[in-house]
Structures are given as structure tokens and as C-alpha cells.
Amino acid sequence: MKTIKELDKESISEFASHLRGTLVMPMDSNYDETRKIYNGMIDKHPGMFVMCVDVADVMATVNFARENNILLAIRGGGHNGGGLGLCDDGLVLDLSLIKYIRVDTSNNTVRVGGGNLWGEVDHATHPFGLAVPAGIISTTGVGGLTLGGGVGHLSRKYGLTIDNLLEADMVLADGSFVTVSATQNTDLFWAIRGGGGNFGVITSFKFQAHPVKTVFGGPTLWPVEKTEEIMAWYNTFIQSAPEELNGFFATMIIPGPPFPESLHLKQFCGIVWCYVGDLSKANELFKPILAMDPLFQHVGEMPYPSIQSMFDGLLPPGLQWYWRGDFFNDLNTEISAQHLKFGSKIPTPLSQMHLYPITGAASRVGNEETAWAYRDAKYSGVIVGVDPDPKNADKITRWCKDYWEGLHPHSAGGAYSNFMMNDEGQERVKASYKHNYGRLKKIKQVYDPSNLFKVNQNILPD
């Protein structure tokens, strides 16, 4: 495989002449700014960025990388924990300029460009009283979150993001352009719903949106010493709660504002709630929650985009991140004991653990209906070591790995691919697709036999 440095200037100039977008090279003044991504722990030096502005640019870039045997990475929002939107010495196809959002109120669908962020989608849909199920941080890219699955506040009521994907436009490894849906290129449509970026570059998504305007929610916090008690209650409560109510469990330290000063730098377990049902029933629904006597609660009505962006200020781009994830079929006493143990040893104020329920609408899709293979799991868990100081990178990484190793023997065996780093190995990738890996591999063999799209949680074609 060649590096960009091995290409002659004439071939690069010829390539650039066919683009409407621009190239960013290591000698350019904006190179270091361009190579920044959300995870500041990732420090990769691509040989070239192609800032695509349309599908033609994407097609030309894919062809250029394939014909010259250049390592190719695809970057949408740049939020991937493992930094899989970058590569050393190769070519980064950047989609961040392919942005557009069109809301169709005749059928409540939303067309979104491959470079959009979820906060931009929320901004466009909210005036119409609509929302597309997504994650919990509004700066996340639409493409990466969707292709991995999409777990968030609306999962119990409206399913994963992929369950609301109706159609996508793709550029394949051979440079051709296709549209995939339930009636067109159905094998690819199945594969991209959970199979990541293994099969092509998505330039456009079409989603089903749902009536969501004002929600009732926010955090409830308890001292970390109550982790086992609150987790046992939560496990029973959330499984039988109305699907309009979502709540994800967390162990955390309160880092500072906007929380009260009395809570700062103290360790807690907590649940962040989001209720999308009849607001007149919210106070009654939350009575058993508040009866658990949280030390702090800040629940109430808010616009949906507000809960989606609630943590953006605490977690800006450029922090050090290390992730580990697993699925869980239960929250038994052995599991809650591990959460108490490691939740009491959080190394930095921004490090935390989350457990997202995979119940309700998300669980009613079959394990084989999409590439996302853990519909029967009850929770998707993620542990993240986070800190602004690179000097603490080893500390947060070690805590994260230790926490994960304590929990993994009690897990369902695989992880949500969006919660994986790039150093976990091929067996972890296989475990995360479980029984669907074989079918994904066959589709990969058809559409990307040379594994051009390999900078991802890779499905090997051979």
C-alpha cells in the first residue's frame, strides 16, 4: 500500500483538477486544525485530506484511493472514539461540507447530508415538532452514529437510529453510486444498519421522524455508595416503565457548573431521564423516581434539543478519551458490585460509565432484521475515561480497562461498535456482530473484496 508521499505531484494535481472541493496537505497552514477530531488522544497525520462538497467529489476520491492503492479513511463528524475518521500517511475523505437538511411534513421524513451533525438535524426538525432518534451529544456526526446503530433518549419509544433509516445514497468501492432502501439494493441496506462504514461512503440519509417537541426529563443523582441499591431498583423500574420513558444509568463525578457547588468533585450514581409522552402525566410518572430520595434532581419540561445538548458544554471537542463497551442481559448483584467498586474509583472529573436500556421499540426488531445483533440484550454499556490533560491519558485508560475487565465476564460477549476503540482486535469485532458476521462478510466480499474501506471496525472480506 502506497503513502501519499509516494505519489508524484502531477497525479495529485490531476486529481485536484477534477474536484469542486479542496485538498489539505501537510504543508498547508490549516493542516493541523483540519486533522483535529473530537478525541484529543488521537494524533494521526494523514497524507491528504479531501474536503468533498458533493457526490462527484466522493466518487472521484474513492476512485483515486483505489487506483493508487492508498489507505482511505472516511470522516463525517469526527466523533468516533477510536479516531477511525483518520489514518496515518493515507487519504481522509472528509464529508463535513456535504450538509443539507430537508424536512418533508407530508410524511414526516428528513433528508440529511453525509456531513451533518445531530444538533443541526434537531435544529431543523424541532420547529415542526419532530425528531429523529439519535444519541445524547448533539455534536455527534449523523453518519457514524447511524451506521453503528444509534442508541439514545428515544430508543425505547421509537427504536434505534437505524430503525428509522428509510434510505441512503452510497458511493461503493468501485466508485459507483447506488441508493439503498427496503426495496433497492436490500442486501446493502441490511448491512449498513449496524455494519458501520465497511460497505461504502454514505452521502445522504433519509430518516423517519416522529412527533417530539417538549420532553420531561433531566438528571437524578444519589451518592455513589447507593449504587447497588439504586441499580437494583432501576433495573426493575425501567423494564416495566412506559416506553415513552427512557433513562440511562451512570456512575460519575460532578465536574462543576451547571451543577450546584455543593456537588462538585463528588462521586455519584445517577439516571438521566427523558419522557416523550403526555406531559400532563409526567409528574405522576416521576413520583416513584423521586420517592427514591435522590440527593439532587433537576427534572422538568424542556425542548427536545435541550436534552440532546445538555452535556455538550461539559464534553467539548479535544478532550482525551478512552472507551470500552459491552452488552448486558441483566444487572445482577455481581454486576452492580463491580459498578460500585469502579464507580468509587473514577480517576478524573469527566470520566464516567453509562448503561443504555435496549428495550421497548428497540427490542422488537429481530436480531437478524438488521446487522445490529444484540436486540435481546437489556443494556448497552460504555465506560469512558475522559480528561483534558494528555498527562492523564494513561490514568484514564487504565481505569477504563480495569472497569471493563471487572464487568466483561458478566456481559453478553460483544459491544456496540460505536463504543469500541481501534485496538480491541478482530475477535471483538466478530463478537459484536455475533451470528450476523458471516452474512456481513459475504456482502463485503461482493461490494468491497479488496477491503478499501478498512479504517473502521473492520469486517474482513477473506
Tab-separated table of C-alpha atoms in Angstrom:
chain	number	residue	atom	x	y	z
A	1	MET	CA	0.000	0.000	0.000
A	2	LYS	CA	1.371	3.412	-1.000
A	3	THR	CA	1.564	6.571	1.057
A	4	ILE	CA	0.600	9.966	-0.310
A	5	LYS	CA	4.291	10.923	-0.248
A	6	GLU	CA	4.994	8.259	-2.876
A	7	LEU	CA	2.626	9.838	-5.399
A	8	ASP	CA	4.009	12.266	-7.944
A	9	LYS	CA	2.819	15.866	-7.915
A	10	GLU	CA	1.326	15.553	-11.383
A	11	SER	CA	-1.098	12.807	-10.378
A	12	ILE	CA	-2.179	14.801	-7.320
A	13	SER	CA	-2.661	17.942	-9.429
A	14	GLU	CA	-4.658	15.964	-11.974
A	15	PHE	CA	-6.854	14.582	-9.205
A	16	ALA	CA	-7.385	18.048	-7.691
A	17	SER	CA	-8.468	19.437	-11.064
A	18	HIS	CA	-11.494	17.121	-11.050
A	19	LEU	CA	-12.751	18.294	-7.651
A	20	ARG	CA	-15.019	21.114	-6.606
A	21	GLY	CA	-13.742	20.644	-3.066
A	22	THR	CA	-10.208	21.294	-1.889
A	23	LEU	CA	-7.164	19.330	-0.791
A	24	VAL	CA	-5.438	19.945	2.532
A	25	MET	CA	-1.834	18.739	2.626
A	26	PRO	CA	0.715	18.547	5.484
A	27	MET	CA	2.479	21.700	4.289
A	28	ASP	CA	-0.737	23.764	4.365
A	29	SER	CA	-1.290	26.264	7.171
A	30	ASN	CA	-4.680	24.757	8.057
A	31	TYR	CA	-3.418	21.154	8.179
A	32	ASP	CA	-3.095	20.841	11.957
A	33	GLU	CA	-6.502	22.382	12.510
A	34	THR	CA	-8.022	20.105	9.866
A	35	ARG	CA	-6.665	16.932	11.445
A	36	LYS	CA	-8.276	17.645	14.815
A	37	ILE	CA	-11.105	15.334	15.808
A	38	TYR	CA	-13.322	15.004	18.871
A	39	ASN	CA	-10.952	12.651	20.722
A	40	GLY	CA	-7.809	14.622	21.547
A	41	MET	CA	-5.990	11.386	22.419
A	42	ILE	CA	-5.816	10.550	18.696
A	43	ASP	CA	-2.796	12.124	16.995
A	44	LYS	CA	-2.702	10.879	13.411
A	45	HIS	CA	-1.050	12.543	10.424
A	46	PRO	CA	-2.855	11.842	7.151
A	47	GLY	CA	-1.003	12.487	3.921
A	48	MET	CA	-4.004	14.287	2.413
A	49	PHE	CA	-7.499	15.493	3.261
A	50	VAL	CA	-10.084	15.774	0.508
A	51	MET	CA	-12.770	18.213	1.593
A	52	CYS	CA	-15.622	16.930	-0.558
A	53	VAL	CA	-18.536	19.200	-1.383
A	54	ASP	CA	-20.697	16.843	-3.438
A	55	VAL	CA	-21.177	13.244	-4.528
A	56	ALA	CA	-18.957	13.717	-7.575
A	57	ASP	CA	-16.065	14.626	-5.266
A	58	VAL	CA	-16.703	11.498	-3.209
A	59	MET	CA	-16.738	9.291	-6.301
A	60	ALA	CA	-13.510	10.829	-7.593
A	61	THR	CA	-11.815	10.423	-4.214
A	62	VAL	CA	-12.811	6.777	-3.824
A	63	ASN	CA	-11.533	6.062	-7.330
A	64	PHE	CA	-8.258	7.891	-6.664
A	65	ALA	CA	-7.612	5.958	-3.445
A	66	ARG	CA	-8.438	2.602	-5.060
A	67	GLU	CA	-6.444	3.175	-8.257
A	68	ASN	CA	-3.371	4.321	-6.327
A	69	ASN	CA	-3.638	1.727	-3.558
A	70	ILE	CA	-3.833	4.426	-0.873
A	71	LEU	CA	-5.110	3.816	2.665
A	72	LEU	CA	-8.523	5.514	2.877
A	73	ALA	CA	-10.376	6.821	5.943
A	74	ILE	CA	-13.862	8.355	5.922
A	75	ARG	CA	-14.627	11.247	8.268
A	76	GLY	CA	-18.115	12.556	8.949
A	77	GLY	CA	-18.484	14.286	12.317
A	78	GLY	CA	-15.109	13.068	13.610
A	79	HIS	CA	-16.686	11.845	16.864
A	80	ASN	CA	-15.515	8.232	16.718
A	81	GLY	CA	-13.819	7.245	19.979
A	82	GLY	CA	-11.104	5.239	18.257
A	83	GLY	CA	-10.307	8.015	15.794
A	84	LEU	CA	-11.404	5.925	12.822
A	85	GLY	CA	-12.042	9.043	10.744
A	86	LEU	CA	-8.266	9.489	10.389
A	87	CYS	CA	-5.290	7.436	9.219
A	88	ASP	CA	-1.532	7.951	9.162
A	89	ASP	CA	0.026	8.801	5.762
A	90	GLY	CA	-3.121	7.932	3.829
A	91	LEU	CA	-6.097	9.829	2.449
A	92	VAL	CA	-9.007	11.168	4.509
A	93	LEU	CA	-12.269	11.638	2.634
A	94	ASP	CA	-13.954	14.399	4.622
A	95	LEU	CA	-17.736	14.784	4.349
A	96	SER	CA	-18.150	17.792	6.642
A	97	LEU	CA	-19.058	20.161	3.781
A	98	ILE	CA	-21.830	17.918	2.448
A	99	LYS	CA	-24.543	19.407	4.616
A	100	TYR	CA	-28.213	19.898	3.928
A	101	ILE	CA	-31.425	19.068	5.759
A	102	ARG	CA	-34.884	18.922	4.242
A	103	VAL	CA	-37.934	18.175	6.344
A	104	ASP	CA	-40.940	16.799	4.434
A	105	THR	CA	-44.025	17.394	6.562
A	106	SER	CA	-46.246	15.399	4.194
A	107	ASN	CA	-44.771	12.173	5.572
A	108	ASN	CA	-42.552	13.392	8.435
A	109	THR	CA	-39.309	12.358	6.773
A	110	VAL	CA	-35.959	14.128	6.873
A	111	ARG	CA	-33.227	14.094	4.230
A	112	VAL	CA	-29.780	14.721	5.720
A	113	GLY	CA	-26.335	15.172	4.182
A	114	GLY	CA	-23.477	12.833	4.986
A	115	GLY	CA	-21.558	15.559	6.835
A	116	ASN	CA	-24.292	16.835	9.140
A	117	LEU	CA	-24.195	16.753	12.929
A	118	TRP	CA	-27.168	15.707	15.042
A	119	GLY	CA	-27.555	19.151	16.590
A	120	GLU	CA	-28.114	20.538	13.093
A	121	VAL	CA	-30.798	17.933	12.461
A	122	ASP	CA	-32.510	18.754	15.761
A	123	HIS	CA	-32.416	22.466	14.886
A	124	ALA	CA	-34.154	21.771	11.564
A	125	THR	CA	-36.787	19.318	12.809
A	126	HIS	CA	-37.757	20.935	16.118
A	127	PRO	CA	-39.827	23.811	14.670
A	128	PHE	CA	-42.008	21.153	13.029
A	129	GLY	CA	-42.440	19.275	16.308
A	130	LEU	CA	-40.377	16.363	15.012
A	131	ALA	CA	-37.236	14.461	15.996
A	132	VAL	CA	-35.159	11.573	14.705
A	133	PRO	CA	-33.847	9.126	17.339
A	134	ALA	CA	-30.130	9.731	17.857
A	135	GLY	CA	-27.571	9.736	20.693
A	136	ILE	CA	-27.104	12.063	23.683
A	137	ILE	CA	-24.449	14.531	22.429
A	138	SER	CA	-25.570	16.941	19.708
A	139	THR	CA	-22.081	17.401	18.225
A	140	THR	CA	-22.038	13.741	17.131
A	141	GLY	CA	-21.960	13.128	13.383
A	142	VAL	CA	-25.066	11.713	11.728
A	143	GLY	CA	-23.136	9.202	9.631
A	144	GLY	CA	-21.015	7.464	12.232
A	145	LEU	CA	-23.756	7.213	14.830
A	146	THR	CA	-26.281	5.891	12.315
A	147	LEU	CA	-24.081	3.263	10.688
A	148	GLY	CA	-23.159	1.838	14.102
A	149	GLY	CA	-26.783	1.662	15.286
A	150	GLY	CA	-27.757	4.787	17.202
A	151	VAL	CA	-28.739	4.405	20.881
A	152	GLY	CA	-30.162	7.371	22.790
A	153	HIS	CA	-33.016	9.094	24.585
A	154	LEU	CA	-35.717	7.942	22.136
A	155	SER	CA	-34.686	4.288	21.763
A	156	ARG	CA	-37.416	2.779	23.949
A	157	LYS	CA	-40.223	4.683	22.193
A	158	TYR	CA	-39.006	4.894	18.591
A	159	GLY	CA	-36.140	2.414	18.287
A	160	LEU	CA	-32.528	2.842	17.264
A	161	THR	CA	-31.474	5.359	14.635
A	162	ILE	CA	-31.116	2.528	12.092
A	163	ASP	CA	-34.719	1.503	12.742
A	164	ASN	CA	-35.723	4.925	11.422
A	165	LEU	CA	-33.423	4.893	8.387
A	166	LEU	CA	-35.546	4.664	5.246
A	167	GLU	CA	-32.981	5.198	2.527
A	168	ALA	CA	-29.343	6.085	1.917
A	169	ASP	CA	-27.227	7.171	-1.040
A	170	MET	CA	-23.847	5.434	-1.212
A	171	VAL	CA	-20.628	5.503	-3.185
A	172	LEU	CA	-19.212	1.986	-3.397
A	173	ALA	CA	-15.600	0.810	-3.556
A	174	ASP	CA	-15.686	0.685	-7.354
A	175	GLY	CA	-16.733	4.348	-7.461
A	176	SER	CA	-20.314	3.646	-8.464
A	177	PHE	CA	-23.321	5.344	-6.876
A	178	VAL	CA	-26.331	3.469	-5.514
A	179	THR	CA	-29.418	4.148	-3.437
A	180	VAL	CA	-30.301	1.566	-0.806
A	181	SER	CA	-33.643	1.001	0.896
A	182	ALA	CA	-36.123	-1.734	1.757
A	183	THR	CA	-36.808	-2.093	-1.977
A	184	GLN	CA	-33.456	-1.185	-3.583
A	185	ASN	CA	-30.128	-2.970	-3.015
A	186	THR	CA	-31.656	-4.635	0.004
A	187	ASP	CA	-28.512	-6.554	0.970
A	188	LEU	CA	-26.575	-3.306	1.364
A	189	PHE	CA	-29.478	-1.694	3.188
A	190	TRP	CA	-29.415	-4.550	5.683
A	191	ALA	CA	-25.629	-4.309	6.090
A	192	ILE	CA	-25.325	-0.566	6.705
A	193	ARG	CA	-27.876	-0.723	9.522
A	194	GLY	CA	-25.281	-1.569	12.135
A	195	GLY	CA	-22.387	-2.720	9.936
A	196	GLY	CA	-20.524	0.585	10.090
A	197	GLY	CA	-18.555	2.104	7.233
A	198	ASN	CA	-17.483	-1.227	5.762
A	199	PHE	CA	-19.548	-1.067	2.588
A	200	GLY	CA	-19.278	2.427	1.159
A	201	VAL	CA	-19.448	6.156	1.748
A	202	ILE	CA	-22.913	7.410	2.684
A	203	THR	CA	-23.551	10.807	1.153
A	204	SER	CA	-27.225	11.165	2.118
A	205	PHE	CA	-29.622	9.680	4.662
A	206	LYS	CA	-33.416	9.685	4.694
A	207	PHE	CA	-34.990	9.184	8.119
A	208	GLN	CA	-38.457	8.737	9.547
A	209	ALA	CA	-39.053	11.482	12.107
A	210	HIS	CA	-41.527	11.329	14.996
A	211	PRO	CA	-43.677	13.807	16.925
A	212	VAL	CA	-41.367	15.046	19.694
A	213	LYS	CA	-41.415	18.679	20.752
A	214	THR	CA	-41.222	19.172	24.514
A	215	VAL	CA	-39.926	16.426	26.801
A	216	PHE	CA	-39.862	15.973	30.571
A	217	GLY	CA	-36.525	14.878	31.922
A	218	GLY	CA	-33.136	15.585	33.402
A	219	PRO	CA	-30.752	14.030	35.947
A	220	THR	CA	-31.373	12.431	39.332
A	221	LEU	CA	-28.286	11.771	41.490
A	222	TRP	CA	-27.521	9.603	44.507
A	223	PRO	CA	-24.258	9.148	46.471
A	224	VAL	CA	-22.107	6.511	44.786
A	225	GLU	CA	-22.391	4.353	47.921
A	226	LYS	CA	-26.021	3.703	46.919
A	227	THR	CA	-25.047	2.275	43.509
A	228	GLU	CA	-26.157	-1.298	44.242
A	229	GLU	CA	-29.490	-0.246	45.754
A	230	ILE	CA	-30.360	2.247	43.009
A	231	MET	CA	-29.223	-0.067	40.206
A	232	ALA	CA	-31.423	-2.910	41.505
A	233	TRP	CA	-34.415	-0.555	41.698
A	234	TYR	CA	-33.662	0.935	38.268
A	235	ASN	CA	-33.357	-2.492	36.631
A	236	THR	CA	-36.860	-3.421	37.781
A	237	PHE	CA	-38.387	0.001	37.187
A	238	ILE	CA	-37.132	0.710	33.652
A	239	GLN	CA	-38.036	-2.731	32.306
A	240	SER	CA	-41.703	-2.177	33.177
A	241	ALA	CA	-41.874	1.586	32.625
A	242	PRO	CA	-43.930	3.029	29.754
A	243	GLU	CA	-41.910	3.093	26.540
A	244	GLU	CA	-42.271	6.863	26.441
A	245	LEU	CA	-39.856	6.986	29.391
A	246	ASN	CA	-36.139	6.427	28.878
A	247	GLY	CA	-33.435	6.668	31.490
A	248	PHE	CA	-29.766	5.767	31.281
A	249	PHE	CA	-27.822	4.827	34.390
A	250	ALA	CA	-24.405	6.351	35.132
A	251	THR	CA	-21.531	6.409	37.591
A	252	MET	CA	-19.778	9.770	37.559
A	253	ILE	CA	-18.116	12.680	39.314
A	254	ILE	CA	-19.856	16.052	39.114
A	255	PRO	CA	-17.132	18.204	37.471
A	256	GLY	CA	-18.569	21.645	38.157
A	257	PRO	CA	-21.179	24.078	36.750
A	258	PRO	CA	-24.026	23.996	35.889
A	259	PHE	CA	-24.444	21.699	38.912
A	260	PRO	CA	-24.558	23.282	42.411
A	261	GLU	CA	-21.180	23.880	44.037
A	262	SER	CA	-22.052	21.521	46.909
A	263	LEU	CA	-21.915	18.610	44.445
A	264	HIS	CA	-18.650	19.498	42.718
A	265	LEU	CA	-15.986	16.772	42.548
A	266	LYS	CA	-18.126	14.290	44.494
A	267	GLN	CA	-18.890	10.790	43.240
A	268	PHE	CA	-22.429	9.759	42.322
A	269	CYS	CA	-24.551	7.218	40.608
A	270	GLY	CA	-27.334	8.759	38.591
A	271	ILE	CA	-30.007	8.378	35.966
A	272	VAL	CA	-30.711	10.831	33.164
A	273	TRP	CA	-34.400	10.660	32.230
A	274	CYS	CA	-36.284	11.617	29.087
A	275	TYR	CA	-40.070	11.247	28.855
A	276	VAL	CA	-41.736	11.883	25.493
A	277	GLY	CA	-45.324	11.053	26.434
A	278	ASP	CA	-48.311	13.087	27.623
A	279	LEU	CA	-46.787	15.878	29.707
A	280	SER	CA	-49.864	16.037	31.926
A	281	LYS	CA	-48.915	12.561	33.206
A	282	ALA	CA	-45.235	13.340	33.806
A	283	ASN	CA	-45.467	14.365	37.468
A	284	GLU	CA	-47.383	11.202	38.338
A	285	LEU	CA	-44.924	9.036	36.384
A	286	PHE	CA	-41.961	10.564	38.194
A	287	LYS	CA	-43.401	10.054	41.703
A	288	PRO	CA	-41.754	6.629	42.225
A	289	ILE	CA	-38.491	8.040	40.865
A	290	LEU	CA	-38.450	10.948	43.293
A	291	ALA	CA	-39.599	8.599	46.060
A	292	MET	CA	-36.119	7.046	45.835
A	293	ASP	CA	-34.980	10.276	47.503
A	294	PRO	CA	-32.254	11.492	45.131
A	295	LEU	CA	-29.691	13.797	46.720
A	296	PHE	CA	-30.107	16.049	43.665
A	297	GLN	CA	-32.723	16.183	40.937
A	298	HIS	CA	-33.291	18.607	38.119
A	299	VAL	CA	-36.182	17.228	36.107
A	300	GLY	CA	-38.777	19.224	34.246
A	301	GLU	CA	-40.077	20.259	30.865
A	302	MET	CA	-37.614	21.293	28.190
A	303	PRO	CA	-37.378	21.401	24.382
A	304	TYR	CA	-36.040	18.142	22.983
A	305	PRO	CA	-32.888	19.833	21.564
A	306	SER	CA	-32.078	20.984	25.105
A	307	ILE	CA	-31.820	17.463	26.489
A	308	GLN	CA	-29.879	16.413	23.390
A	309	SER	CA	-27.291	19.133	24.021
A	310	MET	CA	-27.353	19.024	27.836
A	311	PHE	CA	-23.828	17.587	28.078
A	312	ASP	CA	-22.206	19.362	25.129
A	313	GLY	CA	-20.650	22.058	27.313
A	314	LEU	CA	-19.092	19.535	29.703
A	315	LEU	CA	-17.669	17.446	26.860
A	316	PRO	CA	-16.310	19.796	24.170
A	317	PRO	CA	-14.098	18.566	21.330
A	318	GLY	CA	-10.427	17.986	22.077
A	319	LEU	CA	-10.551	16.097	25.384
A	320	GLN	CA	-8.631	12.856	25.934
A	321	TRP	CA	-10.980	9.845	25.588
A	322	TYR	CA	-10.628	6.108	26.030
A	323	TRP	CA	-13.707	3.884	25.553
A	324	ARG	CA	-14.743	0.324	26.327
A	325	GLY	CA	-18.209	-1.181	25.867
A	326	ASP	CA	-20.271	-4.329	26.374
A	327	PHE	CA	-23.851	-5.548	26.177
A	328	PHE	CA	-25.575	-6.924	29.283
A	329	ASN	CA	-28.584	-9.197	29.664
A	330	ASP	CA	-29.122	-8.271	33.310
A	331	LEU	CA	-27.939	-6.020	36.134
A	332	ASN	CA	-27.407	-8.693	38.784
A	333	THR	CA	-25.685	-8.294	42.142
A	334	GLU	CA	-22.276	-9.268	40.725
A	335	ILE	CA	-22.567	-6.546	38.091
A	336	SER	CA	-23.778	-3.858	40.488
A	337	ALA	CA	-20.920	-4.718	42.863
A	338	GLN	CA	-18.419	-4.024	40.063
A	339	HIS	CA	-20.121	-0.696	39.321
A	340	LEU	CA	-19.849	0.274	42.980
A	341	LYS	CA	-16.184	-0.770	43.069
A	342	PHE	CA	-15.043	1.093	39.977
A	343	GLY	CA	-17.604	3.891	40.187
A	344	SER	CA	-15.979	4.725	43.518
A	345	LYS	CA	-12.551	4.970	41.856
A	346	ILE	CA	-13.310	7.341	38.969
A	347	PRO	CA	-9.922	8.923	38.182
A	348	THR	CA	-10.902	12.302	36.711
A	349	PRO	CA	-13.994	14.522	36.960
A	350	LEU	CA	-15.208	13.855	33.404
A	351	SER	CA	-14.714	10.064	33.365
A	352	GLN	CA	-17.947	8.081	33.626
A	353	MET	CA	-19.929	4.935	32.861
A	354	HIS	CA	-23.321	4.737	31.136
A	355	LEU	CA	-25.867	1.932	30.721
A	356	TYR	CA	-28.474	2.472	27.996
A	357	PRO	CA	-31.633	0.344	28.005
A	358	ILE	CA	-32.264	-1.719	24.866
A	359	THR	CA	-35.940	-2.391	25.486
A	360	GLY	CA	-39.256	-1.293	24.094
A	361	ALA	CA	-39.234	-0.473	20.386
A	362	ALA	CA	-35.501	-1.165	20.069
A	363	SER	CA	-36.005	-4.747	21.264
A	364	ARG	CA	-38.937	-5.528	18.968
A	365	VAL	CA	-36.715	-5.626	15.886
A	366	GLY	CA	-35.306	-9.098	15.309
A	367	ASN	CA	-31.615	-9.899	15.751
A	368	GLU	CA	-31.413	-10.775	12.049
A	369	GLU	CA	-33.543	-7.930	10.664
A	370	THR	CA	-30.561	-5.554	10.727
A	371	ALA	CA	-26.834	-6.102	11.191
A	372	TRP	CA	-27.181	-4.925	14.830
A	373	ALA	CA	-27.125	-8.300	16.566
A	374	TYR	CA	-27.995	-7.645	20.220
A	375	ARG	CA	-31.692	-6.768	20.220
A	376	ASP	CA	-32.218	-9.281	23.021
A	377	ALA	CA	-29.698	-7.582	25.320
A	378	LYS	CA	-31.218	-5.405	28.011
A	379	TYR	CA	-28.442	-2.786	28.190
A	380	SER	CA	-25.593	-1.345	26.162
A	381	GLY	CA	-22.837	-0.223	28.494
A	382	VAL	CA	-19.912	2.108	27.902
A	383	ILE	CA	-17.039	3.147	30.150
A	384	VAL	CA	-15.171	6.294	29.167
A	385	GLY	CA	-12.018	7.704	30.657
A	386	VAL	CA	-12.074	11.444	29.903
A	387	ASP	CA	-9.760	14.325	30.785
A	388	PRO	CA	-8.427	17.489	29.120
A	389	ASP	CA	-4.783	16.807	30.100
A	390	PRO	CA	-2.736	14.413	27.908
A	391	LYS	CA	-0.646	13.647	31.014
A	392	ASN	CA	-3.669	11.767	32.380
A	393	ALA	CA	-4.129	9.595	29.277
A	394	ASP	CA	-2.572	6.511	30.885
A	395	LYS	CA	-4.550	7.000	34.097
A	396	ILE	CA	-7.945	7.175	32.387
A	397	THR	CA	-7.076	4.328	30.024
A	398	ARG	CA	-6.040	2.007	32.863
A	399	TRP	CA	-9.174	2.757	34.893
A	400	CYS	CA	-11.372	2.184	31.860
A	401	LYS	CA	-9.720	-1.160	31.040
A	402	ASP	CA	-9.835	-2.303	34.679
A	403	TYR	CA	-13.529	-1.383	34.951
A	404	TRP	CA	-14.255	-3.244	31.716
A	405	GLU	CA	-12.297	-6.320	32.792
A	406	GLY	CA	-14.285	-6.413	36.020
A	407	LEU	CA	-17.585	-6.329	34.114
A	408	HIS	CA	-16.824	-8.302	30.956
A	409	PRO	CA	-17.189	-11.804	32.483
A	410	HIS	CA	-20.813	-10.849	33.268
A	411	SER	CA	-21.530	-9.422	29.801
A	412	ALA	CA	-23.339	-10.790	26.757
A	413	GLY	CA	-19.993	-11.045	24.954
A	414	GLY	CA	-19.932	-8.229	22.401
A	415	ALA	CA	-20.086	-4.448	22.238
A	416	TYR	CA	-21.977	-1.771	20.353
A	417	SER	CA	-19.429	-0.917	17.650
A	418	ASN	CA	-19.721	2.834	18.302
A	419	PHE	CA	-18.422	2.161	21.826
A	420	MET	CA	-15.234	0.395	20.684
A	421	MET	CA	-11.678	1.638	20.305
A	422	ASN	CA	-9.375	0.713	17.431
A	423	ASP	CA	-7.147	-1.614	19.462
A	424	GLU	CA	-9.599	-4.325	20.525
A	425	GLY	CA	-8.830	-6.924	17.837
A	426	GLN	CA	-10.756	-8.880	15.236
A	427	GLU	CA	-12.353	-11.296	17.693
A	428	ARG	CA	-14.097	-8.388	19.411
A	429	VAL	CA	-15.429	-7.219	16.050
A	430	LYS	CA	-16.792	-10.701	15.355
A	431	ALA	CA	-18.324	-10.890	18.831
A	432	SER	CA	-20.062	-7.573	18.296
A	433	TYR	CA	-21.777	-8.785	15.109
A	434	LYS	CA	-22.285	-12.269	16.549
A	435	HIS	CA	-24.362	-14.513	14.238
A	436	ASN	CA	-24.623	-11.710	11.639
A	437	TYR	CA	-20.865	-11.603	10.956
A	438	GLY	CA	-20.995	-14.349	8.318
A	439	ARG	CA	-23.670	-12.577	6.288
A	440	LEU	CA	-21.822	-9.260	6.614
A	441	LYS	CA	-18.642	-10.929	5.359
A	442	LYS	CA	-20.429	-12.263	2.251
A	443	ILE	CA	-21.802	-8.799	1.445
A	444	LYS	CA	-18.330	-7.333	1.981
A	445	GLN	CA	-16.908	-9.872	-0.482
A	446	VAL	CA	-19.367	-8.697	-3.143
A	447	TYR	CA	-19.052	-4.925	-2.715
A	448	ASP	CA	-15.551	-4.403	-1.303
A	449	PRO	CA	-13.471	-7.529	-1.995
A	450	SER	CA	-10.155	-5.656	-1.723
A	451	ASN	CA	-11.183	-4.092	1.629
A	452	LEU	CA	-10.770	-0.487	0.504
A	453	PHE	CA	-12.982	0.534	3.430
A	454	LYS	CA	-10.876	-0.908	6.226
A	455	VAL	CA	-10.364	2.022	8.615
A	456	ASN	CA	-13.346	1.003	10.764
A	457	GLN	CA	-14.415	-1.880	12.973
A	458	ASN	CA	-13.456	-3.991	10.040
A	459	ILE	CA	-15.372	-6.880	8.512
A	460	LEU	CA	-12.750	-8.839	6.599
A	461	PRO	CA	-13.726	-9.989	3.097
A	462	ASP	CA	-11.429	-13.029	3.187
